Tab-separated table of C-alpha atoms and ligand atoms in Angstrom:
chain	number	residue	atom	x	y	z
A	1	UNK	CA	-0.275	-9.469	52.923
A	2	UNK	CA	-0.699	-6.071	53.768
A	3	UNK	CA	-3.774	-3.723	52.270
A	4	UNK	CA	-3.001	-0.301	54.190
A	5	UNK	CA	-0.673	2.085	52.864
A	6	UNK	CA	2.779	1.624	54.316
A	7	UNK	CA	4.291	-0.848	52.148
A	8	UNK	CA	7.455	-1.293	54.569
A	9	UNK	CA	7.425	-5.186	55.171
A	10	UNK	CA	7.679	-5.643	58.998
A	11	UNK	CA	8.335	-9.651	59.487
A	12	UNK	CA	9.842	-11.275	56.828
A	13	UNK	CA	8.143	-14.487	57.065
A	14	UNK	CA	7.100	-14.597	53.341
A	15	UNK	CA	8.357	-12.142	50.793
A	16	UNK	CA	6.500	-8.879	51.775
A	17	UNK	CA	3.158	-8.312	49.439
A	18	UNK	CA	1.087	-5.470	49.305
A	19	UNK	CA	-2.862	-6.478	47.069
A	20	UNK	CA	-4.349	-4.123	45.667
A	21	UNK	CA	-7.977	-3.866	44.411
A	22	UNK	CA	-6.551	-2.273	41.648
A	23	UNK	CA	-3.629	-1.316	39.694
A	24	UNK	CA	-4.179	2.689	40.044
A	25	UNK	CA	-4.572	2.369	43.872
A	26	UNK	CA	-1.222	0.571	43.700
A	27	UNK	CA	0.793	3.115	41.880
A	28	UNK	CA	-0.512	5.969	44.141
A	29	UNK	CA	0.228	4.107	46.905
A	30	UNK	CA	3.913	3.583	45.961
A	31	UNK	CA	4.016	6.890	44.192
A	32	UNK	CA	3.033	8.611	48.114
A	33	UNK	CA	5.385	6.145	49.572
A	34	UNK	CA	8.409	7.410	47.363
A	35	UNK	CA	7.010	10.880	47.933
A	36	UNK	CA	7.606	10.656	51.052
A	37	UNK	CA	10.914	9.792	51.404
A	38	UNK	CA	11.799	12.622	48.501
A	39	UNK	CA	10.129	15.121	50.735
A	40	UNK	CA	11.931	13.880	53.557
A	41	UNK	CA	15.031	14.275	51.889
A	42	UNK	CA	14.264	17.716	51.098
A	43	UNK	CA	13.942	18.789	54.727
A	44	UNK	CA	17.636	17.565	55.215
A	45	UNK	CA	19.059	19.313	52.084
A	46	UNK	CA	19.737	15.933	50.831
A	47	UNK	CA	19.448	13.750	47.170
A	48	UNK	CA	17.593	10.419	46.801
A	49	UNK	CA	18.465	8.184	44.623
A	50	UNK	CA	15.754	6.507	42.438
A	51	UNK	CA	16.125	3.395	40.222
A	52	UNK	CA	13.301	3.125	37.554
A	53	UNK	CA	11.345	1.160	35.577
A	54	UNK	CA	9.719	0.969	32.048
A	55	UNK	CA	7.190	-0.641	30.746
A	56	UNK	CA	3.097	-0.553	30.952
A	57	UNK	CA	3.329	-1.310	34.061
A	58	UNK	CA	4.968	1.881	35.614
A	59	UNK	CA	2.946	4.006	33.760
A	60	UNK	CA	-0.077	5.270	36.298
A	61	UNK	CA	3.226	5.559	38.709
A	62	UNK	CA	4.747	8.169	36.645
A	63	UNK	CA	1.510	9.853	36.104
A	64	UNK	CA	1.149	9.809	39.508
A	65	UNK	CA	4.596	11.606	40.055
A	66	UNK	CA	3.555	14.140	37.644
A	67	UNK	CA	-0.129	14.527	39.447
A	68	UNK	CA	1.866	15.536	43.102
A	69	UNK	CA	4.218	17.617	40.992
A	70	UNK	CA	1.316	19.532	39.239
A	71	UNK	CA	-0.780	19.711	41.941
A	72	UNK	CA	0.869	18.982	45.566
A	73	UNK	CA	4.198	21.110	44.075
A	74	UNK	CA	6.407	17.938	44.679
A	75	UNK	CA	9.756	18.904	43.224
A	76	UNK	CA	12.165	16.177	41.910
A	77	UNK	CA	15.377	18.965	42.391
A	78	UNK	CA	16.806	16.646	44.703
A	79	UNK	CA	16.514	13.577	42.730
A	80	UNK	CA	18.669	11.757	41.012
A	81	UNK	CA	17.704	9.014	38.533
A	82	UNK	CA	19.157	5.568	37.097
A	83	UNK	CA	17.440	3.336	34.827
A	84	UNK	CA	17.289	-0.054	34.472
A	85	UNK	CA	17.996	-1.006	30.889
A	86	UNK	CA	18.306	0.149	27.283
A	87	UNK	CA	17.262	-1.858	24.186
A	88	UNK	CA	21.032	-2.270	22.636
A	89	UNK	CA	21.282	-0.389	19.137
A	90	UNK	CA	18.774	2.352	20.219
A	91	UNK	CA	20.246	5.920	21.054
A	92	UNK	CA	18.302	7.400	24.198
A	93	UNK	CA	16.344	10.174	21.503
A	94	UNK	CA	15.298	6.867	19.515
A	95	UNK	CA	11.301	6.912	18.979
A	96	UNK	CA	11.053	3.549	20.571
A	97	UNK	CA	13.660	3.615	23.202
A	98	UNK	CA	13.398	3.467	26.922
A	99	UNK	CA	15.384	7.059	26.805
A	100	UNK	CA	11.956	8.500	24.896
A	101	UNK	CA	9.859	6.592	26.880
A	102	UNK	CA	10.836	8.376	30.176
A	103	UNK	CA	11.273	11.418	28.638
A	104	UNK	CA	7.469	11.033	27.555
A	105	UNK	CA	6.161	10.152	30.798
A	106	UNK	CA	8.209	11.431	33.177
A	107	UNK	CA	11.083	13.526	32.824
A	108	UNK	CA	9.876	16.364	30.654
A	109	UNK	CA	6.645	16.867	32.886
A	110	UNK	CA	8.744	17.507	35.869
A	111	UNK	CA	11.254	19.839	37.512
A	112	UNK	CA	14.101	17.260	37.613
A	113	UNK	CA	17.551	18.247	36.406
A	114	UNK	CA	18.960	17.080	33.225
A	115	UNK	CA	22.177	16.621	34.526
A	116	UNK	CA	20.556	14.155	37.549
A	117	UNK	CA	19.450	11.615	34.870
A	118	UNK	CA	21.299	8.389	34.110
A	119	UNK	CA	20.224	6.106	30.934
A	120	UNK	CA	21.929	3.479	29.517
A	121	UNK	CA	22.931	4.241	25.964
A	122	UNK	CA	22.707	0.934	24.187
A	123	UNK	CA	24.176	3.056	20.602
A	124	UNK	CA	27.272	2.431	22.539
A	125	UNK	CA	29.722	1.070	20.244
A	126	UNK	CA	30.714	-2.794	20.233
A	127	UNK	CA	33.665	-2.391	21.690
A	128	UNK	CA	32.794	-0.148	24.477
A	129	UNK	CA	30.145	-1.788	26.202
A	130	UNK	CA	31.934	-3.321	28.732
A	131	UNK	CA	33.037	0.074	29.691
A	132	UNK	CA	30.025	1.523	29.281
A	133	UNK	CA	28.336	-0.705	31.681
A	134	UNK	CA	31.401	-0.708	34.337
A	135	UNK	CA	30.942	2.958	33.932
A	136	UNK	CA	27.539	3.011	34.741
A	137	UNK	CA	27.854	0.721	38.000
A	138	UNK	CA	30.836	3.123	38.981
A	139	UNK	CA	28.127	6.642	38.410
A	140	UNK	CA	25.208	4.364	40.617
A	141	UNK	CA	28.050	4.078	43.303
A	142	UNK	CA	29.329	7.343	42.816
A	143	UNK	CA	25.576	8.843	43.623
A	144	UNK	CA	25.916	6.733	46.967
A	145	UNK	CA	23.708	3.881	45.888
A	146	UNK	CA	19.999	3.532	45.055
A	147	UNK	CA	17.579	4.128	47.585
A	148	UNK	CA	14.300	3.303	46.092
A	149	UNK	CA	14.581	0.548	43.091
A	150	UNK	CA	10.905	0.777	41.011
A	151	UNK	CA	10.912	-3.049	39.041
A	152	UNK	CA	8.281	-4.806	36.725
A	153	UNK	CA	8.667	-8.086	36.325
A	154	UNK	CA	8.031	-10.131	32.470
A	155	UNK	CA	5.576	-13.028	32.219
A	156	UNK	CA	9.005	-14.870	32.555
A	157	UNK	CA	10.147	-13.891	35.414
A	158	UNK	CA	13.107	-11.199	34.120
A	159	UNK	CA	13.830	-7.760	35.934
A	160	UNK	CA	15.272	-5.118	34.082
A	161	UNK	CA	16.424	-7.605	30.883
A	162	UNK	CA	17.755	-10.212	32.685
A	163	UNK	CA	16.132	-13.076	31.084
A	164	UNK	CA	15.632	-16.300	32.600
A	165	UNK	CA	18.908	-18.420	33.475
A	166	UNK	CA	21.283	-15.068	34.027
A	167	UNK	CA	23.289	-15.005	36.866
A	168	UNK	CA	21.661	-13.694	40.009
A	169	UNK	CA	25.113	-11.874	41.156
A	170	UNK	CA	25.609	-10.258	37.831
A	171	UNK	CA	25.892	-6.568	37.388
A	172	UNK	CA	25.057	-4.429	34.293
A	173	UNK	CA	25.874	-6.133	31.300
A	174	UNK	CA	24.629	-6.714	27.723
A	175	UNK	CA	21.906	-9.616	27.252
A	176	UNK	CA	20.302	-11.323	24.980
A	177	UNK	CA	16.520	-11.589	24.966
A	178	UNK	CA	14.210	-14.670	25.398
A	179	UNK	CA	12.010	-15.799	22.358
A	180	UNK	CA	9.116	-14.996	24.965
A	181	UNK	CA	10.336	-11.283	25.947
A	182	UNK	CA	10.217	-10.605	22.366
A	183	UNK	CA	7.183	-11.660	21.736
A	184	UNK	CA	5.792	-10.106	24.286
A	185	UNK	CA	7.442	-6.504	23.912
A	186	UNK	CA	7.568	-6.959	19.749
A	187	UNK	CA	4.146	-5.067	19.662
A	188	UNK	CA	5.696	-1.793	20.392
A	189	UNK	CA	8.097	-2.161	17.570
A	190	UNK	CA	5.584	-2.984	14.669
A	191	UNK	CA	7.040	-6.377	13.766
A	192	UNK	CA	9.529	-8.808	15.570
A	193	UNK	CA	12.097	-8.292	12.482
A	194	UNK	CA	12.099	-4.618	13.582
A	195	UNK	CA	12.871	-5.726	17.512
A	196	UNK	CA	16.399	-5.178	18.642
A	197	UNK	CA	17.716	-9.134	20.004
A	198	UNK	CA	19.857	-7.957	22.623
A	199	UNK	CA	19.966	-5.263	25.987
A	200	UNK	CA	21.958	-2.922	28.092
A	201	UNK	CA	20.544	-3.999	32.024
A	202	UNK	CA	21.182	-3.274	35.081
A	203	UNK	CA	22.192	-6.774	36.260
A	204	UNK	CA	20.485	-8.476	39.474
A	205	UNK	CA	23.195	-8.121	41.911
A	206	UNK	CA	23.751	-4.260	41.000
A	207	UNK	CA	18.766	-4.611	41.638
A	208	UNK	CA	20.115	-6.221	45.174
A	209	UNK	CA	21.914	-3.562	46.462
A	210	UNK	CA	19.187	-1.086	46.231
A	211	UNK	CA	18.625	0.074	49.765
A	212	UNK	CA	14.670	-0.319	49.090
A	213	UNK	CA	12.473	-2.266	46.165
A	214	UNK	CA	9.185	-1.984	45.469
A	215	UNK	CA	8.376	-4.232	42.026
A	216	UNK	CA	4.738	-4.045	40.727
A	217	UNK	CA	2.723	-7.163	39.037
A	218	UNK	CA	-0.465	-6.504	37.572
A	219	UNK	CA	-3.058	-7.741	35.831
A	220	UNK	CA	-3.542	-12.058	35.006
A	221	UNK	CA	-0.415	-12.471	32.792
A	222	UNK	CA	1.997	-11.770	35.343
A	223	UNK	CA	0.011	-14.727	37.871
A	224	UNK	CA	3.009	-16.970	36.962
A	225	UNK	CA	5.609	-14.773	37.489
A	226	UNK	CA	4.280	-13.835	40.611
A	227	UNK	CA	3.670	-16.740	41.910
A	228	UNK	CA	7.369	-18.269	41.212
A	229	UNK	CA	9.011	-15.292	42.763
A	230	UNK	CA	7.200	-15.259	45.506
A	231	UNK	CA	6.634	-18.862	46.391
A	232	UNK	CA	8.918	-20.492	43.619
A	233	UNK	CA	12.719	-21.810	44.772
A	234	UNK	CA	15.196	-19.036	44.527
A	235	UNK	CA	16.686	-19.859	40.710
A	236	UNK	CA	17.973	-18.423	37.918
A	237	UNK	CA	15.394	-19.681	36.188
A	238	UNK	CA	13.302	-16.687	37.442
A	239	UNK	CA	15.136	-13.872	37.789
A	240	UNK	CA	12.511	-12.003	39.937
A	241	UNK	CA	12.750	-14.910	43.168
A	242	UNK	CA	16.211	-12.878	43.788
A	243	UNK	CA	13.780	-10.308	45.822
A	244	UNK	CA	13.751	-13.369	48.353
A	245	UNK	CA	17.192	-12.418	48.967
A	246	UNK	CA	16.335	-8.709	49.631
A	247	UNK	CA	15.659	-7.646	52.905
A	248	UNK	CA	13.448	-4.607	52.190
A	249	UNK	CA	11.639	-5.509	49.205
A	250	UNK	CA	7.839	-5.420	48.533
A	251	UNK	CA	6.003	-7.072	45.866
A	252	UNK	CA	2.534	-4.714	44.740
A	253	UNK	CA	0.098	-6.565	43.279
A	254	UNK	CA	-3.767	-5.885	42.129
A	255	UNK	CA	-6.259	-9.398	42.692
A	256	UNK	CA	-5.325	-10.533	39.424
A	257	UNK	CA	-1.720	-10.941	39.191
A	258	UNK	CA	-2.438	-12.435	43.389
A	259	UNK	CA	-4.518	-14.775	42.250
A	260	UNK	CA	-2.358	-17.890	42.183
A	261	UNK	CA	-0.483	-17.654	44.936
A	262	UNK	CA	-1.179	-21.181	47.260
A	263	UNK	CA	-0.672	-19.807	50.527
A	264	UNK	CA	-2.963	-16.359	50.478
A	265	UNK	CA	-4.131	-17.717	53.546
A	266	UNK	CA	-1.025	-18.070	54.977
A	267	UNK	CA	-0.285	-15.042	54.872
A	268	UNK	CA	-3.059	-13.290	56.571
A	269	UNK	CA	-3.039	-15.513	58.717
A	270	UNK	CA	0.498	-14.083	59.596
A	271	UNK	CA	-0.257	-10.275	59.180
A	272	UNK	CA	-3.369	-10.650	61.314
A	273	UNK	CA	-0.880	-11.385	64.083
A	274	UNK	CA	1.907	-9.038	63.637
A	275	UNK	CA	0.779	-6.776	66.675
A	276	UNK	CA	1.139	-9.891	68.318
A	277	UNK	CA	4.840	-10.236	67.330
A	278	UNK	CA	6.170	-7.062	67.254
A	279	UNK	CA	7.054	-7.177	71.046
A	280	UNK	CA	9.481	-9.288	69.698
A	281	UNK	CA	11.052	-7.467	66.701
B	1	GLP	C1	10.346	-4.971	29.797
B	1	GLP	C2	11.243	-4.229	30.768
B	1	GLP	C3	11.014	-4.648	32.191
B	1	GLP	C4	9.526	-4.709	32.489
B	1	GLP	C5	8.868	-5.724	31.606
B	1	GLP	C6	7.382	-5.882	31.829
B	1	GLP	O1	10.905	-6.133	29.317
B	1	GLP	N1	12.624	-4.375	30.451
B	1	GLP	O2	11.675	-3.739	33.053
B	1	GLP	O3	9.325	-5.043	33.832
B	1	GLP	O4	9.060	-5.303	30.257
B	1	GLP	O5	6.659	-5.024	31.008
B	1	GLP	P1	5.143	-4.599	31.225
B	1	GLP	O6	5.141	-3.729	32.420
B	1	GLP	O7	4.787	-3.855	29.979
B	1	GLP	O8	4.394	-5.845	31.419
């Protein structure tokens, strides 16, 4: 478990976490991280790549992003942006959509260029979906990959919308959502009648090939979650385990969403000797 603030995991023993004492630390810890490399970038006259996440849990992130922008003149020129899923039937300028949502906190309070920012569009017609999504996949790869993948995770486990039991190879495709996922996101819509049943995602093979992940749990609904896809059996069944797979991916957590993972110890007991075995790395 590591508490300072590079997030890189060293040793994969376990998956690599990062706890928090809380949630606003967290996102300005990953929001300086991603910083970083941005700036980096810059130096070389290059683009990054960033994959991103909605939901409540991303939001202090973004507002961190805007923060360095405002005040630390970070500029997002050299960024270019993918997100991970779409409600399907909602245009990207729809009130409730994912589109709005970024465009709320995010991508109007920056400097970063229209033409640099990927949505799905899940208006789409029917019969172009497929395309649509193959499309998409083809733009990510086109943009040389993602370097820096920003995930949430549901109380069930999903990334991006793939729900419990969908293939961990698959790549972006339309999905149907879990009685639980709408429950859980129905508030936002008013009523579950009102709640669009289905998704444009990002599937979890196309989250895999991100050259970097950093996916944030907070707060005591997400202890399950958490501690399946960190200490669970790689399966379907929880779409988030496929970060055991990953071999630069770091979970963020505060002490809440930590708290039930069994082997805590465990793992300080390993960090506490990584100077130890780095001769060795
Ligand atoms: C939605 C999104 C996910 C997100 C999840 C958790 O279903 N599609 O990307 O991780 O919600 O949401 P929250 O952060 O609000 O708990």
């Amino acid at each position: 478990m590591q508490t300072e603030h590079t997030l890189l995991p060293t040793r994969l023993e376990h998956v690599p976490l990062a706890v928090f004492a809380h949630r606003l630390t967290a996102s300005c810890a990953v929001a300086a991280e991603v910083a970083g490399l941005i700036r980096a970038r810059q130096r070389q006259g290059r683009t990054v790549v960033l994959g991103l996440a909605t939901g409540s849990t991303p939001v202090s992130f973004y507002a961190e992003f805007v923060r360095l922008h405002r005040e630390e003149r970070l500029s997002f020129a050299n960024v270019i942006t993918f997100n991970l899923d779409e409600y399907r039937g909602l245009s990207a300028d729809h009130p409730r959509s994912y589109g709005r949502f970024m465009r709320r906190h995010l991508f109007d309070l920056i400097d970063l260029p229209e033409t640099r920012i990927h949505l799905l569009d899940g208006a789409v017609p029917d019969a172009a979906v497929d395309a649509h999504c193959r499309e998409y996949e083809e733009k990510i790869r086109a943009a040389g990959g993602i370097d820096f993948q920003i995930l949430g995770i549901g109380r069930n486990g999903h990334i991006g919308f793939n729900e419990p039991t969908g293939s961990l190879r698959s790549r972006t495709w339309l999905k149907i959502l879990s009685e639980q996922t709408l429950k859980d996101n129905s508030a936002v819509f008013g009523s579950l009648a009102e709640m669009p049943k289905h998704a444009l995602t990002m599937g979890i093979g196309t989250i895999l090939d991100a050259r970097r992940i950093l996916l944030l749990a907070f707060g005591p609904a997400k202890v399950r979650a958490v501690e399946h896809m960190v200490e669970g059996p790689l399966a379907a069944i929880c779409p988030g385990s496929a970060l055991q797979l990953h071999p630069r991916a770091t979970v963020i957590l505060d002490e809440n969403s930590a708290a039930g993972l069994h082997y805590a110890d465990h793992y300080r007991w390993i960090d506490s000797h990584k100077l130890d075995w780095q001769k060795y790395d």
